[in-house]
Structures are given as structure tokens and as C-alpha cells.
């Protein structure tokens, strides 16, 4: 099937061509016609499946007719980077429509955002906190809202945004259509969906197993040898675009520094950085200025860097869902990628549950010649990362 079958306006069709999208991804195939019809949607799909275009294209098409300069579509996303990314995607897809889209989030001076808002926008892409501020002070007015999109709903829930979302929903009560997208479906999201969606069309793209294009491998190793193992692994790996996950901000920063000392062009993305520094890290990684980015989960969720070739879990995540999110950073839009995970004996339970969810055993790999029995030196400061105090229980879905 081609994008022509959706009856998009020629401004949108020609822009899809410019972007090089040839065939719609499964979620696009299923969601676009339903969104065009005006129905609510509950979309369950992994990262990297093309959800942004699945809602952005029909929204742009719909908004092309009608009065300009007042907010008719609102997209709520969990992180600033995601809001920027979605906003940029919308701007590029809608280039020929003349519609205006702006991103609204905290951590930066609100002045510029307010100025842009005052000039009039058709679409707003926002993070919950700053959006709510602007709603309370009436800087943002949603009385002409047609479509509300909640993107990465499970992540917003994880970050504790649910109360804010509920307040935002009150301001958006005049909307005609609601779309909710999530990679996983914990009970609270299901409950929210039941409350806010009217006769929704349920679309589910096989969320059980991460995309086939990805090669998974586990590297069993002792905690204190992880950095050495990483250096060894990098020697035999194409290091153009590697995303490494650590459990904590501190570990991300420390590993970034060690990689730089080894001569790698590395950066890190973690919550302690200012918004400008986060964007710099991300932009530099996208452009290839940095070949390696070390990140924490919160900082990197949903981020689309199309050319990531490897995701390395320096620390294994606590849950299978978190694993799916992380490795969803590679192999995006059917490109192939590798997902390597360093596992210690502490990770045994996680691995077992993950394999159960994937429905297969993940292959174990080791690096020839690496001394897996090297003793811990007194100078080694590599302690086991602190487990998050409350283990998430999301192996269910
Ligand atoms: P998700 O929100 O599901 O995680 P994104 O919307 O960020 O995924 O899309 C992932 C990547 O796939 C982006 O780089 C996007 O430009 C690309 N993409 C989306 N749709 C298509 C398509 N139909 N053909 C080719 N690439 C696509
Ligand atoms: Mg997305």
C-alpha cells in the first residue's frame, strides 16, 4: 500500500515524498484512516514503529482547512526532547501546509515560548508541567481544541505526570477527538483510556516482542569488569553511533568521562544537565559529532536517532518493558541494529522474565581473550548500582 491511498492533500503527499517515506508502517496503515474519520484511538505500539506520523499526518491534513492561528491540536509528551522531536517532525511533515506548530516545555525561559504563542499557533506539542502553568495563567487557551494526543502515555505515568494529565484534560474538555499512544499497557493507563476515550478504535501492533530487525545478546560479566569489557567490545564494534544505558545519572557521567579518556567522542544525556546541555548532547549525537552517548532511561525514552547501530545496556534495566523501550532506540523503522546487555548474577531474574516475554532464549556471548576472572582491584570504584527503591512490576502485560 502507498500513502496515496489515504487521500491526503497534495501538500502533505508531496512532503511525505520529500521525507522519503515510501510505504506506511503497520501502525500508520491502521491508525491514519481512523484518525481521518474523527474517531478516538487507543494505539499500542512499540517505539520505532512510526507513531508520530501516524497521528501527525492526519492531524495536519485535518487542520489544513479551518481557521488558522488558534490551537486546534495539542500533543502531550513526557520529555522535553520528545516534545522537540515531535514538533520538528510535525514542522517538516507540514512544511507545505502553512500550519504553525510550537513546542512548550519547562527548563528554559518561558518568554520565547509565550511570544510564539501570542503570534498564534495551530498545533502545540507540550510537556505536562509547563503546559499546565500556561493553562492556569490563561496564556494557552484550548477553547478551539479539536484533537488531543497523549503520546508515550505509559512513560508519562512512570514519571508521575498522571495528576497533571488529569488537570490538563479538564482544560481540554471541548476537544472532539482523543488519541492515546503507549508502548505498554499498565492498569493505570488502561483505566485512563477507559475514562477519556469515546468508543475508541483499538490498534495494537505486536507489542510482545521487540522488532525483529534487532539482534540481542547478553554478555555475562562481573560488576567490577563492566568498563573493561565495554572497552574490549568497542574495539571489535563499529562505533559510529552507539547508545549506552546506565542505571544512574552518576554512572552515565562517569562512564562518559572514561570513554572520553580513551579517546572516544562521547557525551552523556542525563537529568542533571540543563536543558540546553541535554539538547546539545542529543543534537551532537544525531549529527555524528559524538559517536557514543551514555544515557539514563528517563533522558532517552522515545528519542529517535535513526542511525543508532548499537544499544548497549551497561546496566540491565529492571523490567522487560524498560528493556523494550531501550532497545527500541536501535533498529528503528525496520533498520537492523544490535542490542548488547551486560548482565551480572543480580540480573538473573530480570533475564528470565525478559526471555519469557520475548518467547525465546537470548544468546550469551563472551569476548575471546578477555580475563573474566580478573580480581577486583582496591582502586576499583565500580560498585553495583543501587536498585531503584521500588521495583516496577510491569512484567505482566
Ligand atoms: P515511534 O513514535 O513509534 O517511536 P517515530 O514516529 O519516532 O516512532 O518513528 C521512528 C522513525 O521512523 C523516524 O525516524 C521516522 O522518520 C521513521 N519513519 C516513520 N514512518 C516511516 C515510514 N512510513 N517509512 C520510513 N520511515 C518512517
Ligand atoms: Mg514516538
Short mmCIF file of C-alpha atoms and ligand atoms in Angstrom, two decimals:
data_model
loop_
_atom_site.label_atom_id
_atom_site.label_comp_id
_atom_site.label_asym_id
_atom_site.label_seq_id
_atom_site.Cartn_x
_atom_site.Cartn_y
_atom_site.Cartn_z
CA UNK A 1 0.00 0.00 0.00
CA UNK A 2 1.16 3.55 -0.58
CA UNK A 3 0.48 6.85 1.18
CA UNK A 4 -1.65 7.89 -1.82
CA UNK A 5 -4.50 5.69 -0.60
CA UNK A 6 -5.15 7.90 2.41
CA UNK A 7 -6.48 10.78 0.32
CA UNK A 8 -4.11 13.28 1.86
CA UNK A 9 -3.97 16.74 0.33
CA UNK A 10 -1.26 17.17 -2.29
CA UNK A 11 0.72 19.46 0.06
CA UNK A 12 1.05 16.62 2.52
CA UNK A 13 1.60 13.88 -0.05
CA UNK A 14 4.43 15.74 -1.72
CA UNK A 15 6.06 16.36 1.64
CA UNK A 16 5.84 12.65 2.52
CA UNK A 17 7.76 12.07 -0.68
CA UNK A 18 10.40 14.63 0.29
CA UNK A 19 10.82 12.82 3.62
CA UNK A 20 11.35 9.56 1.75
CA UNK A 21 8.55 7.59 3.37
CA UNK A 22 7.51 5.03 0.79
CA UNK A 23 5.14 2.67 2.49
CA UNK A 24 3.18 3.28 5.66
CA UNK A 25 4.29 1.31 8.71
CA UNK A 26 1.66 -1.05 10.23
CA UNK A 27 0.52 1.46 12.85
CA UNK A 28 0.23 4.17 10.19
CA UNK A 29 -1.76 1.85 7.94
CA UNK A 30 -4.21 1.14 10.72
CA UNK A 31 -4.39 4.46 12.54
CA UNK A 32 -4.40 7.04 9.75
CA UNK A 33 -7.81 6.17 8.23
CA UNK A 34 -9.41 6.01 11.67
CA UNK A 35 -7.96 9.35 12.77
CA UNK A 36 -9.07 10.89 9.47
CA UNK A 37 -12.61 9.69 10.23
CA UNK A 38 -12.55 11.53 13.53
CA UNK A 39 -12.59 8.50 15.80
CA UNK A 40 -10.76 8.17 19.10
CA UNK A 41 -7.80 5.81 19.07
CA UNK A 42 -6.07 3.66 21.64
CA UNK A 43 -2.77 2.79 19.97
CA UNK A 44 -0.48 0.21 21.48
CA UNK A 45 2.79 0.03 19.63
CA UNK A 46 6.45 -0.19 20.44
CA UNK A 47 8.88 2.62 19.93
CA UNK A 48 10.25 2.95 16.46
CA UNK A 49 7.07 1.89 14.72
CA UNK A 50 6.29 5.34 13.28
CA UNK A 51 3.64 6.57 15.71
CA UNK A 52 4.47 10.25 15.21
CA UNK A 53 3.49 10.27 11.55
CA UNK A 54 0.51 8.03 12.36
CA UNK A 55 -1.10 10.91 14.24
CA UNK A 56 0.71 13.92 12.75
CA UNK A 57 -0.17 13.32 9.11
CA UNK A 58 -3.94 13.07 9.59
CA UNK A 59 -3.87 15.99 12.05
CA UNK A 60 -2.05 18.19 9.55
CA UNK A 61 -4.47 17.14 6.87
CA UNK A 62 -7.49 17.94 9.01
CA UNK A 63 -6.19 21.28 10.23
CA UNK A 64 -5.32 22.40 6.71
CA UNK A 65 -8.91 23.51 6.39
CA UNK A 66 -10.42 25.79 9.02
CA UNK A 67 -9.43 28.94 10.85
CA UNK A 68 -5.72 29.46 11.40
CA UNK A 69 -3.86 30.80 14.38
CA UNK A 70 -5.70 29.19 17.26
CA UNK A 71 -4.76 25.96 18.94
CA UNK A 72 -6.67 23.11 17.35
CA UNK A 73 -4.33 20.23 18.10
CA UNK A 74 -2.43 19.54 21.30
CA UNK A 75 0.13 16.79 21.67
CA UNK A 76 1.31 15.99 25.19
CA UNK A 77 4.61 14.12 25.55
CA UNK A 78 6.68 13.17 28.60
CA UNK A 79 10.09 14.76 27.98
CA UNK A 80 11.38 17.99 26.51
CA UNK A 81 13.49 16.16 23.98
CA UNK A 82 10.45 14.24 22.80
CA UNK A 83 8.38 17.39 22.55
CA UNK A 84 11.12 18.96 20.42
CA UNK A 85 11.40 15.84 18.30
CA UNK A 86 7.66 15.59 17.67
CA UNK A 87 7.41 19.30 16.99
CA UNK A 88 10.23 19.11 14.46
CA UNK A 89 8.63 16.10 12.79
CA UNK A 90 5.33 17.97 12.54
CA UNK A 91 7.02 21.05 11.13
CA UNK A 92 8.78 19.01 8.49
CA UNK A 93 5.70 16.96 7.55
CA UNK A 94 3.54 20.07 7.45
CA UNK A 95 6.03 22.31 5.68
CA UNK A 96 3.73 22.97 2.73
CA UNK A 97 0.53 23.40 4.74
CA UNK A 98 1.47 26.75 6.31
CA UNK A 99 0.33 25.46 9.70
CA UNK A 100 2.29 26.58 12.74
CA UNK A 101 3.45 24.19 15.45
CA UNK A 102 5.33 25.10 18.59
CA UNK A 103 6.94 23.18 21.43
CA UNK A 104 6.24 24.14 25.03
CA UNK A 105 8.25 22.79 27.95
CA UNK A 106 9.95 23.80 31.15
CA UNK A 107 13.63 24.16 31.96
CA UNK A 108 14.02 27.09 29.59
CA UNK A 109 12.95 30.71 29.84
CA UNK A 110 9.22 30.83 29.11
CA UNK A 111 9.47 34.21 27.39
CA UNK A 112 10.28 32.94 23.89
CA UNK A 113 7.53 30.33 24.05
CA UNK A 114 4.98 32.90 25.18
CA UNK A 115 5.99 35.25 22.37
CA UNK A 116 5.47 32.49 19.84
CA UNK A 117 2.15 31.56 21.42
CA UNK A 118 0.97 35.14 21.16
CA UNK A 119 1.74 35.16 17.46
CA UNK A 120 -0.71 32.30 17.09
CA UNK A 121 -0.20 28.57 16.67
CA UNK A 122 -2.33 25.81 15.21
CA UNK A 123 -0.54 22.96 16.94
CA UNK A 124 1.14 22.81 20.33
CA UNK A 125 3.44 20.00 21.43
CA UNK A 126 3.96 20.20 25.16
CA UNK A 127 5.26 18.56 28.31
CA UNK A 128 2.67 18.39 31.10
CA UNK A 129 4.22 20.72 33.71
CA UNK A 130 4.82 23.87 31.67
CA UNK A 131 1.62 23.31 29.73
CA UNK A 132 -0.38 23.28 32.93
CA UNK A 133 1.29 26.53 34.07
CA UNK A 134 0.27 28.21 30.83
CA UNK A 135 -3.25 26.84 31.08
CA UNK A 136 -3.65 28.16 34.62
CA UNK A 137 -2.43 31.62 33.66
CA UNK A 138 -4.59 31.51 30.52
CA UNK A 139 -1.59 32.01 28.27
CA UNK A 140 -2.77 28.90 26.49
CA UNK A 141 -6.41 28.68 25.61
CA UNK A 142 -7.87 25.40 24.46
CA UNK A 143 -11.38 26.55 23.66
CA UNK A 144 -10.89 25.72 19.97
CA UNK A 145 -9.19 22.38 20.51
CA UNK A 146 -10.21 19.64 18.06
CA UNK A 147 -7.68 16.92 18.74
CA UNK A 148 -5.75 15.89 21.83
CA UNK A 149 -2.91 13.37 21.60
CA UNK A 150 -1.33 11.75 24.63
CA UNK A 151 1.93 10.26 23.38
CA UNK A 152 4.00 7.74 25.37
CA UNK A 153 1.28 7.58 27.99
CA UNK A 154 3.00 4.81 29.94
CA UNK A 155 6.10 6.88 30.26
CA UNK A 156 4.14 9.90 31.46
CA UNK A 157 2.65 7.63 34.05
CA UNK A 158 6.09 6.35 35.11
CA UNK A 159 7.26 9.93 35.52
CA UNK A 160 4.35 10.73 37.79
CA UNK A 161 2.54 13.03 35.36
CA UNK A 162 -0.86 11.40 35.70
CA UNK A 163 -2.29 14.04 38.08
CA UNK A 164 -1.12 16.81 35.72
CA UNK A 165 -2.65 14.99 32.77
CA UNK A 166 -5.97 14.79 34.56
CA UNK A 167 -5.89 18.54 35.16
CA UNK A 168 -4.94 19.22 31.56
CA UNK A 169 -7.89 17.09 30.44
CA UNK A 170 -10.25 19.43 32.28
CA UNK A 171 -8.93 22.38 30.28
CA UNK A 172 -9.30 20.34 27.09
CA UNK A 173 -12.88 19.29 27.65
CA UNK A 174 -14.16 20.84 24.41
CA UNK A 175 -11.99 18.62 22.22
CA UNK A 176 -13.70 16.42 19.66
CA UNK A 177 -11.15 13.66 19.33
CA UNK A 178 -8.59 11.99 21.59
CA UNK A 179 -5.70 9.74 20.65
CA UNK A 180 -3.73 7.84 23.25
CA UNK A 181 -0.49 6.08 22.39
CA UNK A 182 1.51 3.85 24.64
CA UNK A 183 4.17 1.19 24.22
CA UNK A 184 2.86 -0.86 27.12
CA UNK A 185 -0.50 -1.05 28.83
CA UNK A 186 -0.23 -0.97 32.61
CA UNK A 187 -3.53 -0.98 34.52
CA UNK A 188 -3.49 2.75 35.23
CA UNK A 189 -3.17 3.61 31.56
CA UNK A 190 -5.99 1.22 30.74
CA UNK A 191 -8.10 2.98 33.35
CA UNK A 192 -7.26 6.42 31.98
CA UNK A 193 -8.10 5.22 28.46
CA UNK A 194 -11.48 3.91 29.60
CA UNK A 195 -12.24 7.24 31.18
CA UNK A 196 -11.23 9.60 28.43
CA UNK A 197 -11.73 7.79 25.11
CA UNK A 198 -15.13 7.59 23.49
CA UNK A 199 -15.82 4.44 21.53
CA UNK A 200 -12.13 4.15 20.66
CA UNK A 201 -10.66 2.08 17.89
CA UNK A 202 -8.08 -0.23 19.49
CA UNK A 203 -4.97 -0.66 17.45
CA UNK A 204 -2.30 -2.99 18.63
CA UNK A 205 0.95 -3.69 16.87
CA UNK A 206 2.61 -6.82 18.23
CA UNK A 207 3.98 -5.36 21.41
CA UNK A 208 5.12 -8.65 22.86
CA UNK A 209 8.49 -8.84 21.21
CA UNK A 210 10.80 -6.04 20.16
CA UNK A 211 11.29 -5.52 16.46
CA UNK A 212 12.77 -8.48 14.62
CA UNK A 213 15.45 -6.40 12.98
CA UNK A 214 17.32 -6.32 16.26
CA UNK A 215 19.97 -8.83 17.31
CA UNK A 216 20.00 -9.39 21.03
CA UNK A 217 22.96 -10.70 23.01
CA UNK A 218 23.79 -10.99 26.69
CA UNK A 219 27.34 -10.60 27.99
CA UNK A 220 27.63 -12.15 31.44
CA UNK A 221 30.28 -10.28 33.42
CA UNK A 222 31.21 -9.35 36.98
CA UNK A 223 30.14 -5.89 38.07
CA UNK A 224 33.69 -4.58 38.51
CA UNK A 225 34.73 -5.65 34.99
CA UNK A 226 31.99 -3.90 33.05
CA UNK A 227 34.08 -0.93 31.93
CA UNK A 228 36.96 -3.12 30.78
CA UNK A 229 34.53 -5.37 28.94
CA UNK A 230 32.96 -2.36 27.26
CA UNK A 231 36.36 -1.14 26.04
CA UNK A 232 37.09 -4.64 24.71
CA UNK A 233 33.70 -4.82 22.99
CA UNK A 234 34.10 -1.39 21.41
CA UNK A 235 37.39 -2.49 19.84
CA UNK A 236 35.54 -5.01 17.71
CA UNK A 237 32.42 -2.94 17.12
CA UNK A 238 31.56 -0.35 14.55
CA UNK A 239 31.48 2.70 16.78
CA UNK A 240 29.72 5.27 14.65
CA UNK A 241 26.54 5.55 16.63
CA UNK A 242 26.25 3.74 19.93
CA UNK A 243 23.82 4.45 22.71
CA UNK A 244 24.81 3.12 26.13
CA UNK A 245 22.41 2.93 29.06
CA UNK A 246 23.39 3.11 32.71
CA UNK A 247 21.17 2.86 35.73
CA UNK A 248 22.02 6.20 37.32
CA UNK A 249 22.92 9.75 36.29
CA UNK A 250 26.17 9.45 38.15
CA UNK A 251 27.16 6.28 36.30
CA UNK A 252 26.28 7.89 32.97
CA UNK A 253 28.54 10.83 33.67
CA UNK A 254 31.40 8.69 34.97
CA UNK A 255 31.29 6.32 32.01
CA UNK A 256 31.12 9.23 29.56
CA UNK A 257 34.30 10.61 31.14
CA UNK A 258 36.11 7.25 30.93
CA UNK A 259 35.16 6.88 27.28
CA UNK A 260 36.48 10.36 26.52
CA UNK A 261 39.72 9.49 28.31
CA UNK A 262 40.03 6.50 25.97
CA UNK A 263 39.73 8.86 23.01
CA UNK A 264 36.11 8.25 22.04
CA UNK A 265 33.93 11.16 21.07
CA UNK A 266 31.39 10.60 23.82
CA UNK A 267 28.69 12.57 25.53
CA UNK A 268 26.03 11.88 28.12
CA UNK A 269 22.34 12.58 28.44
CA UNK A 270 21.03 12.59 31.96
CA UNK A 271 18.64 14.56 34.08
CA UNK A 272 21.24 16.62 35.94
CA UNK A 273 22.12 18.56 32.80
CA UNK A 274 20.46 21.85 31.91
CA UNK A 275 18.01 21.72 29.06
CA UNK A 276 20.49 23.38 26.72
CA UNK A 277 23.19 20.86 27.53
CA UNK A 278 20.76 17.99 27.01
CA UNK A 279 19.78 19.30 23.62
CA UNK A 280 23.45 19.84 22.70
CA UNK A 281 24.29 16.26 23.61
CA UNK A 282 21.39 14.93 21.62
CA UNK A 283 21.96 17.13 18.57
CA UNK A 284 25.65 16.29 18.59
CA UNK A 285 24.85 12.59 18.76
CA UNK A 286 22.33 12.92 15.91
CA UNK A 287 24.84 14.76 13.73
CA UNK A 288 27.66 12.35 14.49
CA UNK A 289 29.82 14.86 16.40
CA UNK A 290 29.55 12.33 19.21
CA UNK A 291 29.88 8.66 18.33
CA UNK A 292 28.77 7.41 21.73
CA UNK A 293 26.08 8.73 24.02
CA UNK A 294 25.69 7.41 27.56
CA UNK A 295 22.18 7.93 28.88
CA UNK A 296 19.77 7.12 31.64
CA UNK A 297 16.30 5.76 30.86
CA UNK A 298 14.37 8.90 31.66
CA UNK A 299 16.59 11.03 29.47
CA UNK A 300 16.47 8.76 26.47
CA UNK A 301 12.97 7.38 26.26
CA UNK A 302 11.28 7.86 22.90
CA UNK A 303 14.28 9.61 21.39
CA UNK A 304 14.60 8.93 17.69
CA UNK A 305 18.10 8.82 16.32
CA UNK A 306 17.58 6.88 13.13
CA UNK A 307 21.08 5.63 12.66
CA UNK A 308 21.88 4.12 16.05
CA UNK A 309 23.64 0.88 15.28
CA UNK A 310 24.05 -0.48 18.78
CA UNK A 311 22.33 -0.13 22.07
CA UNK A 312 24.44 -1.37 24.96
CA UNK A 313 22.90 -1.93 28.34
CA UNK A 314 25.88 -1.29 30.56
CA UNK A 315 23.42 -1.86 33.37
CA UNK A 316 20.48 -4.11 32.72
CA UNK A 317 17.12 -2.39 33.25
CA UNK A 318 14.78 -3.67 35.96
CA UNK A 319 11.93 -4.70 33.74
CA UNK A 320 11.23 -6.20 30.35
CA UNK A 321 9.24 -3.12 29.37
CA UNK A 322 12.19 -0.87 30.09
CA UNK A 323 14.36 -3.21 28.01
CA UNK A 324 11.92 -2.93 25.12
CA UNK A 325 12.00 0.84 25.33
CA UNK A 326 15.74 0.99 25.40
CA UNK A 327 16.40 -1.32 22.52
CA UNK A 328 13.62 0.41 20.59
CA UNK A 329 16.25 3.11 20.08
CA UNK A 330 18.01 0.89 17.55
CA UNK A 331 16.60 -0.93 14.56
CA UNK A 332 14.07 1.85 14.10
CA UNK A 333 11.76 1.76 11.11
CA UNK A 334 12.99 -1.72 10.20
CA UNK A 335 16.67 -0.93 10.09
CA UNK A 336 18.77 -3.56 11.75
CA UNK A 337 20.64 -2.97 14.98
CA UNK A 338 22.31 -4.74 17.85
CA UNK A 339 21.26 -4.78 21.46
CA UNK A 340 24.03 -5.88 23.82
CA UNK A 341 23.41 -6.23 27.53
CA UNK A 342 25.96 -6.69 30.30
CA UNK A 343 24.45 -8.97 32.89
CA UNK A 344 25.65 -9.85 36.36
CA UNK A 345 24.29 -12.59 38.60
CA UNK A 346 21.95 -9.97 40.09
CA UNK A 347 20.17 -9.69 36.77
CA UNK A 348 19.17 -13.37 36.59
CA UNK A 349 15.52 -12.78 37.47
CA UNK A 350 15.16 -9.95 35.00
CA UNK A 351 16.72 -12.02 32.24
CA UNK A 352 14.45 -14.96 32.93
CA UNK A 353 11.33 -12.79 32.76
CA UNK A 354 12.57 -10.99 29.68
CA UNK A 355 13.17 -14.25 27.84
CA UNK A 356 9.70 -15.37 28.84
CA UNK A 357 8.20 -12.22 27.38
CA UNK A 358 10.26 -12.44 24.20
CA UNK A 359 9.33 -16.09 23.88
CA UNK A 360 12.89 -17.12 23.23
CA UNK A 361 16.25 -17.51 24.84
CA UNK A 362 18.68 -14.67 24.22
CA UNK A 363 22.12 -15.81 23.13
CA UNK A 364 25.02 -15.45 25.57
CA UNK A 365 28.22 -14.08 24.20
CA UNK A 366 31.71 -13.70 25.54
CA UNK A 367 34.78 -11.95 24.21
CA UNK A 368 37.71 -14.21 23.50
CA UNK A 369 40.85 -13.38 25.40
CA UNK A 370 39.07 -11.21 27.95
CA UNK A 371 40.01 -12.07 31.51
CA UNK A 372 36.63 -12.63 33.11
CA UNK A 373 38.31 -13.70 36.34
CA UNK A 374 40.38 -10.58 36.93
CA UNK A 375 40.14 -9.77 40.61
CA UNK A 376 38.71 -6.58 41.93
CA UNK A 377 41.45 -4.02 42.47
CA UNK A 378 41.38 -1.83 45.52
CA UNK A 379 41.22 1.18 43.18
CA UNK A 380 38.08 -0.16 41.52
CA UNK A 381 35.25 2.07 42.45
CA UNK A 382 32.72 0.16 40.45
CA UNK A 383 30.07 -0.78 42.88
CA UNK A 384 26.84 -2.36 41.97
CA UNK A 385 24.37 0.37 41.08
CA UNK A 386 21.68 0.96 43.62
CA UNK A 387 18.47 -0.75 42.61
CA UNK A 388 15.56 1.60 42.33
CA UNK A 389 13.80 1.57 45.67
CA UNK A 390 10.54 0.40 44.26
CA UNK A 391 10.77 -2.32 41.69
CA UNK A 392 8.30 -1.86 38.92
CA UNK A 393 6.04 -4.80 38.47
CA UNK A 394 5.40 -4.49 34.82
CA UNK A 395 6.40 -7.90 33.53
CA UNK A 396 2.75 -8.68 33.33
CA UNK A 397 1.32 -7.28 30.11
P1 LIG B 1 7.69 5.93 17.48
O1 LIG B 1 7.00 7.20 17.91
O2 LIG B 1 6.75 4.82 17.18
O3 LIG B 1 8.75 5.53 18.44
P2 LIG B 1 8.72 7.53 15.34
O4 LIG B 1 7.47 8.15 14.93
O5 LIG B 1 9.68 8.36 16.13
O6 LIG B 1 8.45 6.19 16.11
O7 LIG B 1 9.41 6.99 14.01
C1 LIG B 1 10.63 6.28 14.01
C2 LIG B 1 11.48 6.60 12.76
O8 LIG B 1 10.86 6.02 11.61
C3 LIG B 1 11.59 8.09 12.46
O9 LIG B 1 12.93 8.35 12.10
C4 LIG B 1 10.67 8.30 11.29
O10 LIG B 1 11.11 9.38 10.47
C5 LIG B 1 10.75 6.98 10.56
N1 LIG B 1 9.52 6.65 9.82
C6 LIG B 1 8.23 6.83 10.24
N2 LIG B 1 7.36 6.39 9.33
C7 LIG B 1 8.10 5.91 8.29
C8 LIG B 1 7.76 5.32 7.03
N3 LIG B 1 6.49 5.12 6.66
N4 LIG B 1 8.76 4.95 6.23
C9 LIG B 1 10.06 5.14 6.60
N5 LIG B 1 10.45 5.70 7.78
C10 LIG B 1 9.49 6.08 8.62
MG1 LIG B 2 7.03 8.40 19.48
#
